[in-house]
């Protein structure tokens, strides 16, 4: 029996040993496979990276299909501004306008690399901005390229003073999509024959100095810009000053193009309520990148909050805002369009169908720098008296600021600026931020800093300098001194009463003759409220 059992256990032991050996062999092969697989993938990734491997970098434009980067509504497959990306190497420049325009040689936002922002012709809607300015490149370039990022394709710049100087204007003229119009004697004579100069709706602003004169210039320039916009195939036009940035909140992307693309086709005008910069220091040098706090517009606040916090919001100033509170508007390019002052548009044949945006706004960087007090004073020749400033300025704060800047010492001006402009009280700031009166907006700072660090501004300046020879540049300066500087004898808008009857021919426009919309203060708190 024992032998019998011994003979039966021998094949069983052999079978168990064979199964164990087979299992160990399988596990060894599996471990080898798991070891070799990641090593093979790593080697493949290295080879693909070394050779380019057909894996496309989304920051480099090619003619291939990258439809995920294409803006909605376009038929092209590359992100605007990426067509000819090249490495930029910002350099310093001696011109004061170039200070702070190029800080870094390593772009942090490479998709801003192509400063030309070559938007394709079929990208809709096509948007243009017109402005009247005497600012320098340090203000105009960040303002312009910020709006290019938002989808603006064309700019009509009516320039005078510092902006009309060759060092500034040559740079602006080198930028694709920018048209520079100089304030010459010929331009003034042409505008004296324009339609709106001979109509009544703007007449209450004629023959007055300073802000009134600027308001008339802006309106006349806007009239010309409408024609230029139509000729350039634009769909929308805005009038903005170079201390104003559009904040397209409420759109599916941070894009003015997307915002206007979503506007119903029967809407003629879109109103952007304005927010006002609220500075927290008295030493701001670059408002676009140093200011992040803004006071919200009445239209974007509950009525109870606005009037309930009115006294704390004004801090003893004449109005809720330091300057205007009635926003700016974009108009759809169409027949019979005309300006209605710097803040609105109108139509000769109908009352425009307008909407007011509930989230988007114009960010107005007003009195953001202490030097704004004296720069505004230097642009106006009025006497610093309560009676005379009424002839020069439409808004109460501008009048008070002009008197202070004209009569006070530097120390007195700084104290006044801190009291009336700077939000130095942290507890009050936090209270108004919680109530929604004040708000933080960081997008413009991020975009403009990205543009600067990418070398966009310095690249524009370098390109303008290299595009013309030194001899041509000097020749352009000589010709500019004779042809672009307005003669002292030329007609100042609104100054020459002697020829008033012969210049203005009053036309009766019965149905749609509405008075121009001036800069207006927000609603004021009264005892009834």
Coordinates of C-alpha atoms in Angstrom, one line a residue:
X1 CA 0.0 0.0 0.0
X2 CA 2.8 2.3 0.9
X3 CA 4.5 1.6 -2.4
X4 CA 1.3 2.2 -4.2
X5 CA 0.8 5.6 -2.7
X6 CA 4.5 6.5 -3.4
X7 CA 4.0 5.8 -7.1
X8 CA 0.9 7.9 -7.2
X9 CA 2.5 11.0 -5.5
X10 CA 5.4 11.2 -7.9
X11 CA 3.4 12.4 -11.0
X12 CA 1.4 14.9 -8.8
X13 CA 4.7 16.5 -7.5
X14 CA 6.0 16.7 -11.0
X15 CA 2.8 18.4 -12.2
X16 CA 2.9 21.0 -9.4
X17 CA 6.6 21.8 -10.0
X18 CA 5.8 22.4 -13.7
X19 CA 2.9 24.7 -13.0
X20 CA 5.0 26.7 -10.5
X21 CA 7.8 27.1 -13.1
X22 CA 5.3 28.2 -15.8
X23 CA 3.8 30.8 -13.4
X24 CA 7.2 32.2 -12.5
X25 CA 8.1 32.5 -16.2
X26 CA 4.9 34.4 -17.0
X27 CA 5.6 36.9 -14.1
X28 CA 9.1 37.4 -15.3
X29 CA 7.9 38.3 -18.8
X30 CA 5.2 40.6 -17.4
X31 CA 7.7 42.5 -15.3
X32 CA 10.1 42.8 -18.2
X33 CA 7.3 44.1 -20.4
X34 CA 6.2 46.7 -17.7
X35 CA 9.8 47.8 -17.4
X36 CA 10.5 48.1 -21.2
X37 CA 7.2 49.9 -22.0
X38 CA 7.8 53.2 -20.2
X39 CA 11.4 53.2 -21.3
X40 CA 10.2 52.8 -24.9
X41 CA 7.7 55.6 -24.6
X42 CA 10.3 57.8 -23.0
X43 CA 12.7 57.1 -25.9
X44 CA 9.9 57.8 -28.4
X45 CA 9.0 61.1 -26.8
X46 CA 12.6 62.1 -26.8
X47 CA 13.0 61.3 -30.5
X48 CA 9.7 63.2 -31.4
X49 CA 10.8 66.2 -29.4
X50 CA 14.3 66.2 -31.0
X51 CA 12.9 66.0 -34.5
X52 CA 9.8 68.1 -34.1
X53 CA 7.7 64.9 -34.4
X54 CA 4.7 66.6 -36.0
X55 CA 3.6 67.7 -32.6
X56 CA 2.7 71.4 -33.1
X57 CA 3.4 74.1 -30.7
X58 CA 0.2 76.2 -30.4
X59 CA 2.2 79.4 -30.0
X60 CA 3.7 79.0 -33.5
X61 CA 1.5 79.7 -36.4
X62 CA 1.6 77.6 -39.5
X63 CA -0.8 77.0 -42.4
X64 CA -2.0 73.8 -40.8
X65 CA -5.3 73.5 -39.0
X66 CA -5.4 74.9 -35.5
X67 CA -9.1 75.6 -35.5
X68 CA -9.3 75.5 -31.7
X69 CA -7.4 78.8 -31.6
X70 CA -9.6 80.5 -34.2
X71 CA -12.0 83.1 -32.9
X72 CA -15.7 82.3 -33.3
X73 CA -17.1 83.7 -36.5
X74 CA -13.8 83.6 -38.4
X75 CA -12.9 81.2 -41.2
X76 CA -9.2 81.2 -40.6
X77 CA -7.4 78.7 -38.4
X78 CA -4.7 80.7 -36.7
X79 CA -4.9 83.0 -33.7
X80 CA -4.7 86.7 -34.7
X81 CA -1.2 88.1 -34.2
X82 CA 0.6 84.8 -34.6
X83 CA 1.1 84.8 -38.4
X84 CA 4.8 85.8 -38.4
X85 CA 5.9 85.1 -34.9
X86 CA 9.6 85.9 -34.4
X87 CA 11.8 86.3 -31.4
X88 CA 12.0 89.9 -30.2
X89 CA 14.9 91.5 -28.4
X90 CA 13.8 94.8 -26.8
X91 CA 16.4 97.5 -26.4
X92 CA 16.4 100.7 -24.4
X93 CA 15.8 104.0 -26.1
X94 CA 16.8 107.4 -25.2
X95 CA 13.5 109.1 -26.0
X96 CA 11.4 109.9 -22.9
X97 CA 8.4 108.3 -24.7
X98 CA 10.2 105.0 -24.8
X99 CA 10.8 104.8 -21.0
X100 CA 9.1 101.8 -19.4
X101 CA 7.9 100.5 -22.8
X102 CA 10.3 97.5 -22.8
X103 CA 11.4 95.9 -19.6
X104 CA 12.1 92.3 -20.4
X105 CA 13.9 90.4 -23.1
X106 CA 12.1 87.1 -22.3
X107 CA 8.5 87.2 -23.5
X108 CA 6.1 85.9 -20.9
X109 CA 3.2 85.9 -23.4
X110 CA 4.6 84.6 -26.7
X111 CA 1.3 84.9 -28.6
X112 CA 1.8 88.7 -28.5
X113 CA 5.0 88.3 -30.4
X114 CA 3.8 89.6 -33.7
X115 CA 3.2 93.3 -32.9
X116 CA 1.5 93.8 -36.2
X117 CA -1.5 91.9 -35.0
X118 CA -2.4 90.9 -38.6
X119 CA -6.1 90.4 -38.3
X120 CA -7.6 88.7 -41.4
X121 CA -9.9 90.5 -43.6
X122 CA -12.8 88.1 -43.0
X123 CA -12.7 88.5 -39.2
X124 CA -16.0 90.0 -38.1
X125 CA -17.1 92.4 -36.9
X126 CA -14.4 94.9 -37.8
X127 CA -14.0 97.5 -35.1
X128 CA -12.2 100.9 -35.2
X129 CA -11.5 103.5 -32.6
X130 CA -11.1 107.2 -33.2
X131 CA -9.5 109.6 -30.8
X132 CA -8.1 113.2 -30.6
X133 CA -4.8 113.3 -28.7
X134 CA -1.6 115.1 -27.9
X135 CA -0.2 112.3 -25.7
X136 CA 3.1 110.6 -26.0
X137 CA 4.0 107.0 -27.0
X138 CA 4.2 105.9 -23.4
X139 CA 0.5 106.4 -23.2
X140 CA -0.7 105.7 -26.7
X141 CA 1.1 102.4 -27.4
X142 CA -0.2 100.5 -24.4
X143 CA -3.7 102.0 -25.0
X144 CA -3.6 101.0 -28.7
X145 CA -2.2 97.5 -28.4
X146 CA -4.5 96.7 -25.4
X147 CA -7.4 97.3 -27.7
X148 CA -5.8 95.3 -30.5
X149 CA -5.8 92.4 -28.1
X150 CA -9.5 92.9 -27.6
X151 CA -10.1 92.8 -31.4
X152 CA -9.9 96.4 -32.6
X153 CA -8.4 96.5 -36.1
X154 CA -8.2 100.1 -37.1
X155 CA -7.4 103.4 -35.4
X156 CA -8.0 106.9 -36.7
X157 CA -5.8 109.3 -34.6
X158 CA -6.3 113.0 -34.9
X159 CA -3.1 114.4 -33.5
X160 CA -1.6 117.7 -32.5
X161 CA 1.0 119.0 -30.0
X162 CA 3.4 116.3 -28.8
X163 CA 1.7 113.5 -30.8
X164 CA 2.3 115.4 -34.0
X165 CA 6.0 115.6 -33.5
X166 CA 8.1 113.4 -35.9
X167 CA 9.5 111.2 -33.2
X168 CA 6.0 110.1 -32.1
X169 CA 4.0 110.3 -35.4
X170 CA 6.5 108.3 -37.4
X171 CA 6.1 105.4 -35.0
X172 CA 2.3 105.6 -35.1
X173 CA 2.3 105.7 -38.9
X174 CA 4.4 102.6 -39.1
X175 CA 1.7 100.5 -37.3
X176 CA -0.6 98.6 -39.6
X177 CA -4.2 99.7 -39.3
X178 CA -3.3 103.1 -38.0
X179 CA -4.2 106.4 -39.8
X180 CA -2.7 109.6 -38.4
X181 CA -4.5 112.9 -39.2
X182 CA -2.6 116.1 -38.4
X183 CA -4.3 119.2 -37.2
X184 CA -3.2 121.6 -39.9
X185 CA -4.7 124.8 -41.2
X186 CA -6.0 122.9 -44.2
X187 CA -7.8 120.5 -41.9
X188 CA -9.5 123.3 -40.0
X189 CA -10.6 124.9 -43.2
X190 CA -12.0 121.6 -44.4
X191 CA -13.9 121.1 -41.1
X192 CA -15.3 124.7 -41.3
X193 CA -17.2 123.5 -44.4
X194 CA -18.4 120.3 -42.7
X195 CA -22.1 119.6 -42.2
X196 CA -22.1 119.6 -38.4
X197 CA -20.3 122.9 -38.2
X198 CA -23.2 124.4 -40.1
X199 CA -25.9 122.8 -37.9
X200 CA -27.5 123.9 -34.6
X201 CA -27.2 120.8 -32.4
X202 CA -23.5 121.6 -31.6
X203 CA -23.8 125.4 -31.7
X204 CA -24.0 125.9 -27.9
X205 CA -20.4 124.7 -27.6
X206 CA -19.0 127.1 -30.2
X207 CA -16.8 130.2 -29.4
X208 CA -15.8 129.0 -26.0
X209 CA -12.3 128.0 -24.8
X210 CA -10.6 124.9 -23.3
X211 CA -12.9 121.9 -22.7
X212 CA -15.6 123.4 -25.0
X213 CA -13.2 123.9 -27.8
X214 CA -11.9 120.3 -27.3
X215 CA -15.5 119.0 -27.4
X216 CA -16.1 120.7 -30.7
X217 CA -12.8 119.4 -32.2
X218 CA -13.7 115.9 -31.1
X219 CA -17.1 116.1 -32.7
X220 CA -15.7 117.4 -36.0
X221 CA -13.0 114.7 -36.0
X222 CA -15.6 112.0 -35.3
X223 CA -17.5 113.2 -38.3
X224 CA -14.5 112.7 -40.5
X225 CA -13.7 109.3 -38.9
X226 CA -17.1 108.0 -39.9
X227 CA -16.2 108.5 -43.5
X228 CA -12.8 106.9 -43.0
X229 CA -14.4 103.9 -41.2
X230 CA -16.9 103.3 -44.0
X231 CA -14.1 103.5 -46.6
X232 CA -12.1 100.9 -44.6
X233 CA -15.0 98.5 -44.4
X234 CA -15.5 98.9 -40.6
X235 CA -18.6 97.5 -38.9
X236 CA -18.4 99.5 -35.6
X237 CA -16.8 102.7 -34.5
X238 CA -16.0 104.0 -31.0
X239 CA -14.7 107.3 -29.8
X240 CA -12.3 106.9 -26.8
X241 CA -9.7 109.2 -25.2
X242 CA -6.2 107.7 -24.6
X243 CA -6.9 107.6 -20.9
X244 CA -9.8 105.2 -21.4
X245 CA -9.8 101.4 -21.8
X246 CA -12.8 99.2 -22.8
X247 CA -13.5 96.5 -20.2
X248 CA -15.6 93.9 -22.1
X249 CA -17.0 92.1 -19.1
X250 CA -20.0 89.9 -19.8
X251 CA -18.7 88.5 -23.1
X252 CA -17.9 84.8 -23.4
X253 CA -14.2 85.8 -23.8
X254 CA -12.3 89.0 -22.9
X255 CA -13.0 90.4 -26.3
X256 CA -14.7 93.5 -27.6
X257 CA -15.1 91.7 -30.9
X258 CA -17.0 88.9 -29.2
X259 CA -19.1 91.4 -27.2
X260 CA -20.2 93.3 -30.4
X261 CA -20.6 90.0 -32.3
X262 CA -23.4 89.1 -29.8
X263 CA -25.3 92.4 -30.2
X264 CA -28.6 91.9 -32.1
X265 CA -28.5 93.1 -35.7
X266 CA -31.3 95.7 -35.1
X267 CA -29.2 97.6 -32.5
X268 CA -27.5 100.8 -33.8
X269 CA -25.6 101.9 -30.7
X270 CA -24.1 100.2 -27.6
X271 CA -23.5 102.3 -24.5
X272 CA -20.6 101.4 -22.2
X273 CA -21.1 102.9 -18.7
X274 CA -17.9 104.3 -17.4
X275 CA -16.0 103.3 -14.2
X276 CA -13.6 105.8 -12.7
X277 CA -10.1 105.1 -11.5
X278 CA -9.7 105.3 -7.8
X279 CA -6.0 105.7 -7.0
X280 CA -4.5 104.5 -3.7
X281 CA -1.2 106.4 -3.9
X282 CA -0.1 109.9 -4.9
X283 CA 3.0 108.7 -6.8
X284 CA 1.4 106.7 -9.7
X285 CA 3.5 106.9 -12.9
X286 CA 1.8 104.3 -15.1
X287 CA -1.9 104.3 -14.4
X288 CA -2.7 101.4 -16.8
X289 CA -0.5 99.0 -14.8
X290 CA -0.6 100.5 -11.4
X291 CA -4.3 101.2 -10.9
X292 CA -6.6 98.2 -10.2
X293 CA -9.4 99.9 -8.2
X294 CA -12.4 101.6 -9.9
X295 CA -15.6 103.2 -8.8
X296 CA -18.6 101.6 -10.5
X297 CA -21.1 103.5 -12.5
X298 CA -24.6 104.4 -11.2
X299 CA -26.1 102.1 -14.0
X300 CA -24.3 99.1 -12.5
X301 CA -25.3 99.6 -8.9
X302 CA -28.6 99.1 -7.0
X303 CA -30.2 102.4 -6.4
X304 CA -30.4 101.9 -2.7
X305 CA -26.6 101.2 -2.6
X306 CA -25.7 104.2 -4.7
X307 CA -27.7 106.8 -2.8
X308 CA -27.2 105.1 0.6
X309 CA -23.4 105.3 0.2
X310 CA -23.3 108.6 -1.8
X311 CA -21.8 110.8 0.9
X312 CA -19.0 108.4 1.7
X313 CA -18.4 107.8 -2.0
X314 CA -18.0 111.5 -2.9
X315 CA -15.8 112.4 0.2
X316 CA -16.7 116.1 -0.1
X317 CA -16.2 116.3 -3.9
X318 CA -18.9 118.0 -6.0
X319 CA -20.2 114.8 -7.5
X320 CA -20.0 111.0 -7.3
X321 CA -17.4 110.9 -10.1
X322 CA -14.6 113.4 -10.4
X323 CA -15.4 113.9 -14.1
X324 CA -18.1 112.6 -16.4
X325 CA -20.5 109.7 -15.6
X326 CA -22.5 109.2 -18.8
X327 CA -20.2 106.6 -20.5
X328 CA -19.1 106.3 -24.1
X329 CA -20.8 104.6 -27.0
X330 CA -20.0 102.3 -30.0
X331 CA -22.1 102.9 -33.2
X332 CA -22.8 100.5 -36.0
X333 CA -21.5 102.0 -39.3
X334 CA -24.5 102.8 -41.4
X335 CA -25.9 105.5 -43.7
X336 CA -26.6 108.9 -42.2
X337 CA -24.6 108.3 -39.0
X338 CA -23.2 111.4 -37.3
X339 CA -21.6 112.1 -33.9
X340 CA -23.7 113.6 -31.1
X341 CA -20.8 115.0 -29.1
X342 CA -17.9 113.0 -27.8
X343 CA -20.0 110.5 -25.8
X344 CA -22.8 109.5 -28.2
X345 CA -23.7 109.0 -31.9
X346 CA -26.9 109.8 -33.7
X347 CA -28.5 109.4 -37.1
X348 CA -29.9 112.1 -39.5
X349 CA -32.8 109.9 -40.6
X350 CA -33.9 108.0 -37.4
X351 CA -33.6 107.8 -33.7
X352 CA -30.9 105.1 -33.1
X353 CA -31.9 101.9 -31.4
X354 CA -29.5 101.7 -28.4
X355 CA -28.8 99.3 -25.6
X356 CA -26.8 99.9 -22.4
X357 CA -24.5 97.1 -21.4
X358 CA -25.0 95.6 -17.9
X359 CA -21.5 94.4 -17.3
X360 CA -19.1 95.9 -19.8
X361 CA -17.6 99.4 -19.1
X362 CA -15.2 102.1 -20.1
X363 CA -12.4 102.4 -17.5
X364 CA -11.6 106.1 -17.2
X365 CA -8.1 106.8 -15.7
X366 CA -8.8 110.4 -14.8
X367 CA -6.5 112.4 -12.5
X368 CA -4.7 109.1 -11.9
X369 CA -1.3 111.0 -11.7
X370 CA -0.6 114.0 -9.5
X371 CA 1.0 115.6 -12.6
X372 CA -2.5 115.6 -14.3
X373 CA -3.4 118.6 -12.2
X374 CA -0.7 120.8 -13.8
X375 CA -0.9 119.3 -17.3
X376 CA -4.6 120.2 -17.5
X377 CA -3.8 123.6 -16.2
X378 CA -1.1 124.2 -18.8
X379 CA -3.5 123.3 -21.6
X380 CA -5.9 126.1 -20.8
X381 CA -5.4 129.8 -20.6
X382 CA -8.4 130.8 -18.4
X383 CA -8.1 132.9 -15.3
X384 CA -8.3 131.0 -12.0
X385 CA -11.5 132.6 -10.9
X386 CA -14.9 130.9 -10.2
X387 CA -16.5 133.0 -12.9
X388 CA -13.9 132.4 -15.6
X389 CA -13.5 128.7 -15.1
X390 CA -17.2 128.3 -16.0
X391 CA -16.4 129.4 -19.5
X392 CA -13.6 126.8 -19.7
X393 CA -14.8 123.7 -18.0
X394 CA -18.1 121.8 -18.0
X395 CA -17.7 119.9 -14.8
X396 CA -17.3 121.2 -11.2
X397 CA -14.3 119.1 -10.3
X398 CA -12.3 120.2 -13.3
X399 CA -13.0 123.8 -12.3
X400 CA -11.9 123.3 -8.7
X401 CA -8.8 121.4 -9.8
X402 CA -7.8 124.2 -12.3
X403 CA -8.1 126.8 -9.6
X404 CA -6.0 124.8 -7.1
X405 CA -3.3 124.1 -9.8
X406 CA -3.2 127.7 -10.7
X407 CA -3.0 129.3 -7.3
X408 CA -1.6 126.8 -4.7
X409 CA 2.0 125.9 -3.9
X410 CA 3.3 122.4 -4.7
X411 CA 2.8 121.2 -1.2
X412 CA -0.8 122.6 -1.1
X413 CA -1.6 120.9 -4.4
X414 CA -0.3 117.6 -3.1
X415 CA -2.4 117.9 0.1
X416 CA -5.4 118.8 -1.9
X417 CA -4.8 115.8 -4.3
X418 CA -4.5 113.4 -1.4
X419 CA -7.7 114.7 0.2
X420 CA -9.9 114.7 -3.0
X421 CA -8.4 112.1 -5.3
X422 CA -6.3 109.5 -3.4
X423 CA -8.2 106.8 -1.5
X424 CA -5.8 106.6 1.4
X425 CA -8.4 105.4 4.1
X426 CA -8.1 101.6 4.1
X427 CA -11.2 101.1 6.2
X428 CA -13.3 103.2 3.8
X429 CA -11.9 101.4 0.8
X430 CA -12.8 98.0 2.3
X431 CA -16.3 99.2 3.2
X432 CA -17.0 100.5 -0.3
X433 CA -15.5 97.4 -1.9
X434 CA -17.8 95.2 0.2
X435 CA -20.8 97.3 -0.8
X436 CA -19.8 97.1 -4.5
X437 CA -19.3 100.8 -4.9
X438 CA -15.6 100.1 -5.6
X439 CA -14.3 97.1 -7.5
X440 CA -11.0 95.5 -8.5
X441 CA -10.2 94.9 -12.2
X442 CA -6.9 93.4 -13.0
X443 CA -7.2 92.3 -16.7
X444 CA -5.9 95.6 -18.3
X445 CA -2.8 95.4 -16.0
X446 CA -2.1 91.8 -16.9
X447 CA -2.6 92.4 -20.6
X448 CA -0.5 95.5 -20.9
X449 CA 2.3 94.1 -18.7
X450 CA 2.3 91.0 -20.9
X451 CA 2.6 93.2 -24.0
X452 CA 5.5 95.1 -22.5
X453 CA 7.3 92.0 -21.3
X454 CA 6.8 90.4 -24.7
X455 CA 8.7 93.3 -26.3
X456 CA 5.8 94.6 -28.4
X457 CA 6.2 98.3 -27.6
X458 CA 10.0 98.3 -28.0
X459 CA 9.7 96.3 -31.2
X460 CA 7.3 98.9 -32.7
X461 CA 9.7 101.7 -31.9
X462 CA 12.7 99.8 -33.3
X463 CA 10.8 98.9 -36.5
X464 CA 9.8 102.6 -37.1
X465 CA 13.4 103.7 -36.6
X466 CA 14.8 101.1 -39.0
X467 CA 12.2 101.5 -41.7
X468 CA 13.5 104.9 -42.8
X469 CA 17.0 106.1 -43.3
X470 CA 18.6 108.8 -41.2
X471 CA 18.5 111.3 -44.1
X472 CA 14.8 110.7 -44.7
X473 CA 14.1 111.0 -41.0
X474 CA 15.9 114.4 -40.8
X475 CA 14.1 115.5 -44.0
X476 CA 10.8 114.5 -42.5
X477 CA 11.5 116.7 -39.4
X478 CA 12.3 119.7 -41.6
X479 CA 9.1 119.3 -43.6
X480 CA 7.1 118.7 -40.5
X481 CA 8.2 122.0 -39.1
X482 CA 6.7 123.8 -42.0
X483 CA 3.6 121.7 -43.0
X484 CA 2.3 120.1 -39.9
X485 CA 2.5 122.8 -37.3
X486 CA -0.6 124.9 -37.2
X487 CA 0.1 128.6 -37.8
X488 CA -0.8 131.1 -35.2
X489 CA -2.9 132.9 -37.8
X490 CA -5.0 129.8 -38.5
X491 CA -8.5 129.7 -37.3
X492 CA -9.0 128.5 -33.8
X493 CA -12.3 126.6 -33.5
X494 CA -14.8 128.8 -31.8
X495 CA -12.6 131.8 -31.3
X496 CA -13.2 134.0 -34.4
X497 CA -16.5 135.8 -33.7
X498 CA -15.8 138.3 -36.5
X499 CA -16.7 135.9 -39.3
X500 CA -19.4 134.0 -37.3
X501 CA -22.4 134.9 -39.5
X502 CA -20.6 134.1 -42.8
X503 CA -19.1 130.8 -41.5
X504 CA -22.1 129.2 -40.0
X505 CA -25.2 128.6 -42.1
X506 CA -28.0 127.4 -39.9
X507 CA -29.8 124.4 -41.3
X508 CA -33.2 123.4 -40.1
X509 CA -33.3 119.7 -39.4
X510 CA -36.7 119.4 -37.9
X511 CA -37.2 115.8 -37.0
X512 CA -33.9 114.5 -35.7
X513 CA -32.1 117.7 -34.5
X514 CA -31.1 116.8 -30.9
X515 CA -28.6 118.7 -28.9
X516 CA -25.1 117.3 -28.5
X517 CA -24.6 115.1 -25.4
X518 CA -21.8 116.7 -23.3
X519 CA -19.9 115.0 -20.4
X520 CA -22.4 114.7 -17.6
X521 CA -22.0 114.0 -13.9
X522 CA -23.8 111.0 -12.4
X523 CA -27.1 111.5 -10.5
X524 CA -26.6 113.6 -7.3
X525 CA -28.0 112.8 -3.9
X526 CA -30.8 115.1 -2.7
X527 CA -32.7 115.5 0.6
X528 CA -35.7 113.7 -1.0
X529 CA -33.6 110.6 -1.4

